Tab-separated table of C-alpha atoms and ligand atoms in Angstrom:
chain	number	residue	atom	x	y	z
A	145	UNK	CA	17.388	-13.289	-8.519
A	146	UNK	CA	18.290	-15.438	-5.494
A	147	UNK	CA	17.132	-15.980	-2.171
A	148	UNK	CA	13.461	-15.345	-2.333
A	149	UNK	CA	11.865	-14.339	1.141
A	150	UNK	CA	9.551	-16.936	2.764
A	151	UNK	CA	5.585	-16.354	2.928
A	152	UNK	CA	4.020	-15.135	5.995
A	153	UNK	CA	0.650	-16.900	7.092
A	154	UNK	CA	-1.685	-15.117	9.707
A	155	UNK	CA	-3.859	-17.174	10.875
A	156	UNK	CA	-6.909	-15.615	13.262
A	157	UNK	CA	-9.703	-17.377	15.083
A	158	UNK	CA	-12.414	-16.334	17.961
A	159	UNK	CA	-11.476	-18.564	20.966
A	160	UNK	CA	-12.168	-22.159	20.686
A	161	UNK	CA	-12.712	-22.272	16.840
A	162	UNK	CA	-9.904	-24.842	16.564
A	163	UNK	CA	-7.080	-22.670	15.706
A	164	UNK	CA	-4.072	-24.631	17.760
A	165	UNK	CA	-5.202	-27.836	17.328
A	166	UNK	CA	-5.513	-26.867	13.121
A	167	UNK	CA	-2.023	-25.100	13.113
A	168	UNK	CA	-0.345	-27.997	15.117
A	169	UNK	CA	-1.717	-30.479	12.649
A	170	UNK	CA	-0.638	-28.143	9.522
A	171	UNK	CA	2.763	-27.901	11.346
A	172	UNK	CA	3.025	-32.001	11.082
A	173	UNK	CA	1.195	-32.111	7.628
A	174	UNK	CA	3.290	-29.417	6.004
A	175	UNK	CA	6.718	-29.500	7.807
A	176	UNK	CA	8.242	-26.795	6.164
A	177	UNK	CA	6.306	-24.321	7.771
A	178	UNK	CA	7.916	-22.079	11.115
A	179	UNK	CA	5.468	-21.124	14.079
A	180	UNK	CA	6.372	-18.363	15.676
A	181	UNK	CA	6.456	-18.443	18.990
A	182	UNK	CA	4.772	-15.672	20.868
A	183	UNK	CA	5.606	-13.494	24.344
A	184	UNK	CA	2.415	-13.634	26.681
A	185	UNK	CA	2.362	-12.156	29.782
A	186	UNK	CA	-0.575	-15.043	30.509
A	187	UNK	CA	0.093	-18.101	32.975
A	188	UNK	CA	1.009	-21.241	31.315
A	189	UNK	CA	-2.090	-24.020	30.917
A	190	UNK	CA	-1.401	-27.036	31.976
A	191	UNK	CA	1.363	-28.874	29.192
A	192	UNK	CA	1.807	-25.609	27.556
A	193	UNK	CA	6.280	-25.544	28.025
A	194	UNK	CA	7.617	-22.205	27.800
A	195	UNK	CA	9.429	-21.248	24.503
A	196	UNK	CA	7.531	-23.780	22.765
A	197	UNK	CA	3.976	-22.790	23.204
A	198	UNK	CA	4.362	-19.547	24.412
A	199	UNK	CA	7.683	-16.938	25.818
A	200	UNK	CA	6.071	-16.462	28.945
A	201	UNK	CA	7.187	-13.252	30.663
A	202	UNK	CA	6.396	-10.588	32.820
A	203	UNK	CA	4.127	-7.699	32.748
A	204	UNK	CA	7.064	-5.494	32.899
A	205	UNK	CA	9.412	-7.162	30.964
A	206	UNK	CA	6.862	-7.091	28.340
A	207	UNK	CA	6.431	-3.255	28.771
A	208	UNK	CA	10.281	-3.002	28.475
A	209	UNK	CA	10.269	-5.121	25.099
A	210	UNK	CA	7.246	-2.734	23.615
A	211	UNK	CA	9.782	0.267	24.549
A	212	UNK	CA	12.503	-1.103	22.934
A	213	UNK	CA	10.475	-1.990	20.076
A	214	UNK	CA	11.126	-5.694	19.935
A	215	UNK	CA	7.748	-6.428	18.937
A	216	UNK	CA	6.614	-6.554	15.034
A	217	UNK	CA	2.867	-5.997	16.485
A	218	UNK	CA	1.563	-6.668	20.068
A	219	UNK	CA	-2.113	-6.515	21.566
A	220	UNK	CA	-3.631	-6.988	24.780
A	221	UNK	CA	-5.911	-9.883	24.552
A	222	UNK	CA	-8.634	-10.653	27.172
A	223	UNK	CA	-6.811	-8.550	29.922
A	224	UNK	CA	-3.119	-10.480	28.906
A	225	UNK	CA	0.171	-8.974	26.610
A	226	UNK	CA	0.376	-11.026	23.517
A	227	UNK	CA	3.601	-9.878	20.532
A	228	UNK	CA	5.593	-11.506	17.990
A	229	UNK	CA	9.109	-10.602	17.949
A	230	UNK	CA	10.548	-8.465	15.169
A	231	UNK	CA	13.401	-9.555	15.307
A	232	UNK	CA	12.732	-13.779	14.458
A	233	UNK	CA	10.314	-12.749	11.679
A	234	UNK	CA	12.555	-10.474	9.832
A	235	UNK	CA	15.353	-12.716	9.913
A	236	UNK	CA	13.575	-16.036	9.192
A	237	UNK	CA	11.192	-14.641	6.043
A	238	UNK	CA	14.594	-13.067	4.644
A	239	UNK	CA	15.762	-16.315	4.861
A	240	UNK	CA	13.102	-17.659	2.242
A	241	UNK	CA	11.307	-19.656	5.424
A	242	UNK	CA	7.434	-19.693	5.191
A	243	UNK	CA	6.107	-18.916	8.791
A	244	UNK	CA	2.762	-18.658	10.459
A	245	UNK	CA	1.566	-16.474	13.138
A	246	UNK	CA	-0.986	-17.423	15.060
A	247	UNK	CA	-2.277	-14.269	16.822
A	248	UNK	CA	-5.406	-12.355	17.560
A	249	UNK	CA	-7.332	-9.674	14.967
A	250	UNK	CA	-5.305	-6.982	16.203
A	251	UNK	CA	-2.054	-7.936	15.518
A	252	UNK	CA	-3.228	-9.194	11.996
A	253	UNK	CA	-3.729	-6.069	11.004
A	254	UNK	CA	-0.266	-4.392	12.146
A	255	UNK	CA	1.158	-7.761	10.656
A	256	UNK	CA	-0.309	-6.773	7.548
A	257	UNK	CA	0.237	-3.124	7.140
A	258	UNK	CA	4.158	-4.329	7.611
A	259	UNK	CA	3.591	-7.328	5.355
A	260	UNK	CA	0.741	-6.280	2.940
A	261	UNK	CA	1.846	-10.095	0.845
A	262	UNK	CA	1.346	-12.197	3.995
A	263	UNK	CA	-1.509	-14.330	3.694
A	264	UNK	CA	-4.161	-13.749	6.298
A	265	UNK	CA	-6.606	-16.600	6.830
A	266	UNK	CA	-9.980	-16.514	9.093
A	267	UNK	CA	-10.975	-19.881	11.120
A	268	UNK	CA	-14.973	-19.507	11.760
A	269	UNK	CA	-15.899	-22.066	13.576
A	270	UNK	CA	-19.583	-23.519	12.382
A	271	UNK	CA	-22.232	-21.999	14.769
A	272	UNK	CA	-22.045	-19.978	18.063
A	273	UNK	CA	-23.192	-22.832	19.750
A	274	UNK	CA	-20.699	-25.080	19.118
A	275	UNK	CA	-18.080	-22.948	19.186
A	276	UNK	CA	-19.519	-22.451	23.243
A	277	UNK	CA	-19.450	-26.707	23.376
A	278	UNK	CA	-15.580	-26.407	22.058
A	279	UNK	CA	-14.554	-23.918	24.549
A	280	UNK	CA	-16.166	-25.778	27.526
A	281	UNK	CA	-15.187	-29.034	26.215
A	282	UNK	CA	-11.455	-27.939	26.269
A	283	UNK	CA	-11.775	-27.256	30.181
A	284	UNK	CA	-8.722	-24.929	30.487
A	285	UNK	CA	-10.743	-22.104	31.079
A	286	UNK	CA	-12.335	-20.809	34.283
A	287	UNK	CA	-16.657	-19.546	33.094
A	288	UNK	CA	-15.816	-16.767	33.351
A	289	UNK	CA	-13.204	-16.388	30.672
A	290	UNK	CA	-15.810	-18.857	28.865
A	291	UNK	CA	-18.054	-16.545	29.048
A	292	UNK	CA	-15.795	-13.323	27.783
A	293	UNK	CA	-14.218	-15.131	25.490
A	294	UNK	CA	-17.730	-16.040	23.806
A	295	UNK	CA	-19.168	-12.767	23.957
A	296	UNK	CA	-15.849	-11.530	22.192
A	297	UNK	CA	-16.838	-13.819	19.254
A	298	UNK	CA	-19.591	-12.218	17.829
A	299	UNK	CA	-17.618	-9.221	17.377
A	300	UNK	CA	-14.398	-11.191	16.338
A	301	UNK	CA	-16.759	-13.060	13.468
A	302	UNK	CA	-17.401	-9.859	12.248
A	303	UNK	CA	-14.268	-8.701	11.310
A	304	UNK	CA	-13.833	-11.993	9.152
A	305	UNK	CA	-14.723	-10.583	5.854
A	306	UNK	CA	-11.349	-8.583	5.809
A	307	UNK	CA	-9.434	-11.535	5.451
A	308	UNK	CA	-7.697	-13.072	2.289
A	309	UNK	CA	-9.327	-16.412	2.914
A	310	UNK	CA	-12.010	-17.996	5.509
A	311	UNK	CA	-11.767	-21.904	6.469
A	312	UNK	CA	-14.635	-22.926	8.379
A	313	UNK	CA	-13.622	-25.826	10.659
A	314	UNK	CA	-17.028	-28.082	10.950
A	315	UNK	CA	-15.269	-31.497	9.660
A	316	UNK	CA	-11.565	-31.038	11.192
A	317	UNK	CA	-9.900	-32.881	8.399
A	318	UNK	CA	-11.279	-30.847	5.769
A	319	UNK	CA	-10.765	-27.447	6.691
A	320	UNK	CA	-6.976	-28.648	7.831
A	321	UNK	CA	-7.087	-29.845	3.645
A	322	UNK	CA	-8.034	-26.238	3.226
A	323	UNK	CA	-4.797	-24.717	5.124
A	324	UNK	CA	-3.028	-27.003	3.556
A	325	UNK	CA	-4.223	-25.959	-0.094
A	326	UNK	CA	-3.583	-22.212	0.993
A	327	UNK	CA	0.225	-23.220	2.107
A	328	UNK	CA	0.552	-25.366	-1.327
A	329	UNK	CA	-0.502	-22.244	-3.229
A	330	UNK	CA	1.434	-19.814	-1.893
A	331	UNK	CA	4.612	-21.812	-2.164
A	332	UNK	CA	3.471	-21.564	-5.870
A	333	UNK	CA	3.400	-17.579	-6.416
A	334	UNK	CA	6.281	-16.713	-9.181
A	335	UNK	CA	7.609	-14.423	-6.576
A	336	UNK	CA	8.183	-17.438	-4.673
A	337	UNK	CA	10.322	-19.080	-7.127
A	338	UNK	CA	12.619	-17.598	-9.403
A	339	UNK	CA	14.977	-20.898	-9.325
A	340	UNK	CA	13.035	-22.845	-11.969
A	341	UNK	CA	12.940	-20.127	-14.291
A	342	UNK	CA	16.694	-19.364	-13.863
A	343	UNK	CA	17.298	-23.505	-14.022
A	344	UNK	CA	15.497	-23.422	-17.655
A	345	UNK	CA	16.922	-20.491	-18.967
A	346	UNK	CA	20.644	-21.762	-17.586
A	347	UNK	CA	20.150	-24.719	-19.987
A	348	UNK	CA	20.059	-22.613	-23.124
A	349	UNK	CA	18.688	-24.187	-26.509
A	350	UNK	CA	20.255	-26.613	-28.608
A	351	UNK	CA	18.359	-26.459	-31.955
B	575	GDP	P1	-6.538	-19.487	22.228
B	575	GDP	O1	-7.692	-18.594	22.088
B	575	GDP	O2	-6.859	-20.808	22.821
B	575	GDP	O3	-5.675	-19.574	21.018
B	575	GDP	O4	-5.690	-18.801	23.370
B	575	GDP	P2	-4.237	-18.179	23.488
B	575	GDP	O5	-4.038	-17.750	24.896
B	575	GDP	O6	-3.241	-19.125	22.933
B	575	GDP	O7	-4.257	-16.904	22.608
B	575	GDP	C1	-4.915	-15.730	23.038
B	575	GDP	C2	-5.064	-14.738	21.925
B	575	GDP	O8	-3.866	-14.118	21.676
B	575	GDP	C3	-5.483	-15.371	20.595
B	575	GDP	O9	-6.389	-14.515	19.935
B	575	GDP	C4	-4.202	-15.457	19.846
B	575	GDP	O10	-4.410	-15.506	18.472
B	575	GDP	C5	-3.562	-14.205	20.292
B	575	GDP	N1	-2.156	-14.252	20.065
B	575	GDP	C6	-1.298	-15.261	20.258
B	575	GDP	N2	-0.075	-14.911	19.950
B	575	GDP	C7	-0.147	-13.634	19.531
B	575	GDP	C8	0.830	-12.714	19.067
B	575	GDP	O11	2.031	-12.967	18.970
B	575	GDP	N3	0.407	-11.482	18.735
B	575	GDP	C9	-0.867	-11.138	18.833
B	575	GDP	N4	-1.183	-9.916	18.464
B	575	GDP	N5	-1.802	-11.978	19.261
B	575	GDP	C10	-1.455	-13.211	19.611
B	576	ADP	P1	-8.474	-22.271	19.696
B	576	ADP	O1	-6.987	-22.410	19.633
B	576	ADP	O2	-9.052	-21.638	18.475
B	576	ADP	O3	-8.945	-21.609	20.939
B	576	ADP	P2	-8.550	-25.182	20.105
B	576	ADP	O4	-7.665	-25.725	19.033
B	576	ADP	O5	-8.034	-25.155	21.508
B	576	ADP	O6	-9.106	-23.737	19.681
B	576	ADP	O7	-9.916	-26.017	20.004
B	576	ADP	C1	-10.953	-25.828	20.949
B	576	ADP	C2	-11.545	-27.191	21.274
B	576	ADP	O8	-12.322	-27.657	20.154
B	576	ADP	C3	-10.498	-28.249	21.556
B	576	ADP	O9	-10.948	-29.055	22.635
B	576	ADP	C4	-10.430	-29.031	20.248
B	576	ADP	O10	-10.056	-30.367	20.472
B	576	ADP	C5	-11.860	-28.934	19.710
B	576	ADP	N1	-11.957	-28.946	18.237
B	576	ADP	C6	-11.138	-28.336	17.335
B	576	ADP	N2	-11.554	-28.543	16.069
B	576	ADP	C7	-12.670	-29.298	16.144
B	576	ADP	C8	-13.597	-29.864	15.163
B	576	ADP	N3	-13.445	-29.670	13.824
B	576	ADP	N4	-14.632	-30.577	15.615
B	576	ADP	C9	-14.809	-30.764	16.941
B	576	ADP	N5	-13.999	-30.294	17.919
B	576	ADP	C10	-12.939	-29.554	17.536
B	577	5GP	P1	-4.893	-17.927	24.637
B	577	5GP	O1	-4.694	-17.135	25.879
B	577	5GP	O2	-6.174	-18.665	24.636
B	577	5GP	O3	-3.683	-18.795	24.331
B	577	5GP	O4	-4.971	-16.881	23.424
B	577	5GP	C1	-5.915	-15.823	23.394
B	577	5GP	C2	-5.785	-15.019	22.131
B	577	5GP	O5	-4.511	-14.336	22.024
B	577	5GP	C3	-5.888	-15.852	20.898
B	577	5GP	O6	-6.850	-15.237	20.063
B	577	5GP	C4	-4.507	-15.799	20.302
B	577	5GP	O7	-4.573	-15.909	18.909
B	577	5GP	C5	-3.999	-14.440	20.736
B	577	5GP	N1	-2.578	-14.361	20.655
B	577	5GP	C6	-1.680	-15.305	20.959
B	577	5GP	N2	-0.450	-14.874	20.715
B	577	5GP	C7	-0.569	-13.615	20.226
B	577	5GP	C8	0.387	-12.668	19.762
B	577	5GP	O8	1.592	-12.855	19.747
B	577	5GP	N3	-0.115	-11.494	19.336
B	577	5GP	C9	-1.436	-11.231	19.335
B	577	5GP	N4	-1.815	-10.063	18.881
B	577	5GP	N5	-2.339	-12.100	19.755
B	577	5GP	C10	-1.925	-13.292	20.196
């Protein structure tokens, strides 16, 4: 067998647990690992550049994409669009490229009723309370998306239990040595890796 498809990460967080600063370091730390880039129908934050951070469209361009059914899964998020495009995920994973989507609980689980094998990962973040100290502390939000976005958690914290794996990110280096562990392991599954078998057996035996 050649060509083994990539694995798929999902990674899911309430707001402010430390999700994009976590991916963006695993990104640097494990560099063979694609983000996909999103379509939001959200205004950029300040430094966000579109098609890096974000494909930031319309409202009905986005409408138009979810009728052509460009999207592999798409959700409405705190009153914005939010989708991951079919198209780049099917092409990249059948191209043996591991990718991670960062994306809200929704779309996990239409990610993973396409992709049962793709790794879904939780980020809790250590208390309520300092999740609420993260998301002010960021300042891109106005208080009152602070204050949806928080009471969103609860419920969001909830649903952890149905993932594959839960990193709780207290001490930021650790639980970014815990992605990083989940991203080494994967890259180990047999299904991952036929070429060392077929590299051994190639070789024959001399005795
Ligand atoms: P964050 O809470 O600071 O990460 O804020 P964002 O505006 O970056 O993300 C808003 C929500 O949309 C988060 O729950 C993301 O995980 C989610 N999200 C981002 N991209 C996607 C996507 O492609 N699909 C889905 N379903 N959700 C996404
Ligand atoms: P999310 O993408 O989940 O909304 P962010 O990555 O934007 O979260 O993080 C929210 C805020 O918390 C940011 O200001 C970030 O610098 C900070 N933060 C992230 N991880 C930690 C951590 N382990 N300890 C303290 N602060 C953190
Ligand atoms: P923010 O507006 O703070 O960037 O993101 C808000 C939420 O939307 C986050 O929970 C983020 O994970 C989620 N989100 C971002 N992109 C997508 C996406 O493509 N699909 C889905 N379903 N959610 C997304």
């Amino acid at each position: 067998m050649s060509g083994a498809a990539g694995s798929i990460f999902i990674v899911v967080a309430p707001s402010g647990a430390g999700k994009t600063s976590l991916v963006a370091a695993l990104l640097k730390a494990e560099p063979g690992v694609e983000l996909s880039v999103s379509f939001t129908t959200r205004a950029p934050r300040q430094g966000e550049v579109d098609g890096q951070h974000y494909h930031f469209v319309s409202r009905e361009l986005f409408e138009r994409m979810i009728a052509d059914g460009d999207f592999l899964e798409h959700a409405e998020v705190y009153g914005n669009y939010y989708g991951t495009s079919r198209r780049w995920i099917a092409e990249r994973v059948a191209a043996g490229h591991d990718l991670l989507l960062e994306i809200d609980w929704q779309g996990a689980r239409q990610v993973r009723a396409a992709f049962p094998e793709a790794v879904a990962v939780f980020i809790l973040p250590p208390s309520l309370p300092e999740l609420e100290k993260r998301l002010r502390g960021r300042g891109t939000d106005s208080e009152e998306v602070v204050a949806r976005r928080l009471s969103e958690a609860r419920a969001e914290i909830a649903l952890a239990p149905e993932y594959d794996y839960l990193v709780v990110n207290d001490d930021f280096e650790r639980a970014l040595g815990d992605l990083r562990a989940l991203v080494r392991t994967a890259r180990l599954r047999a299904a991952q890796q036929q070429s060392p078998v077929d590299a051994i057996l190639a070789e024959g035996v001399s005795a």
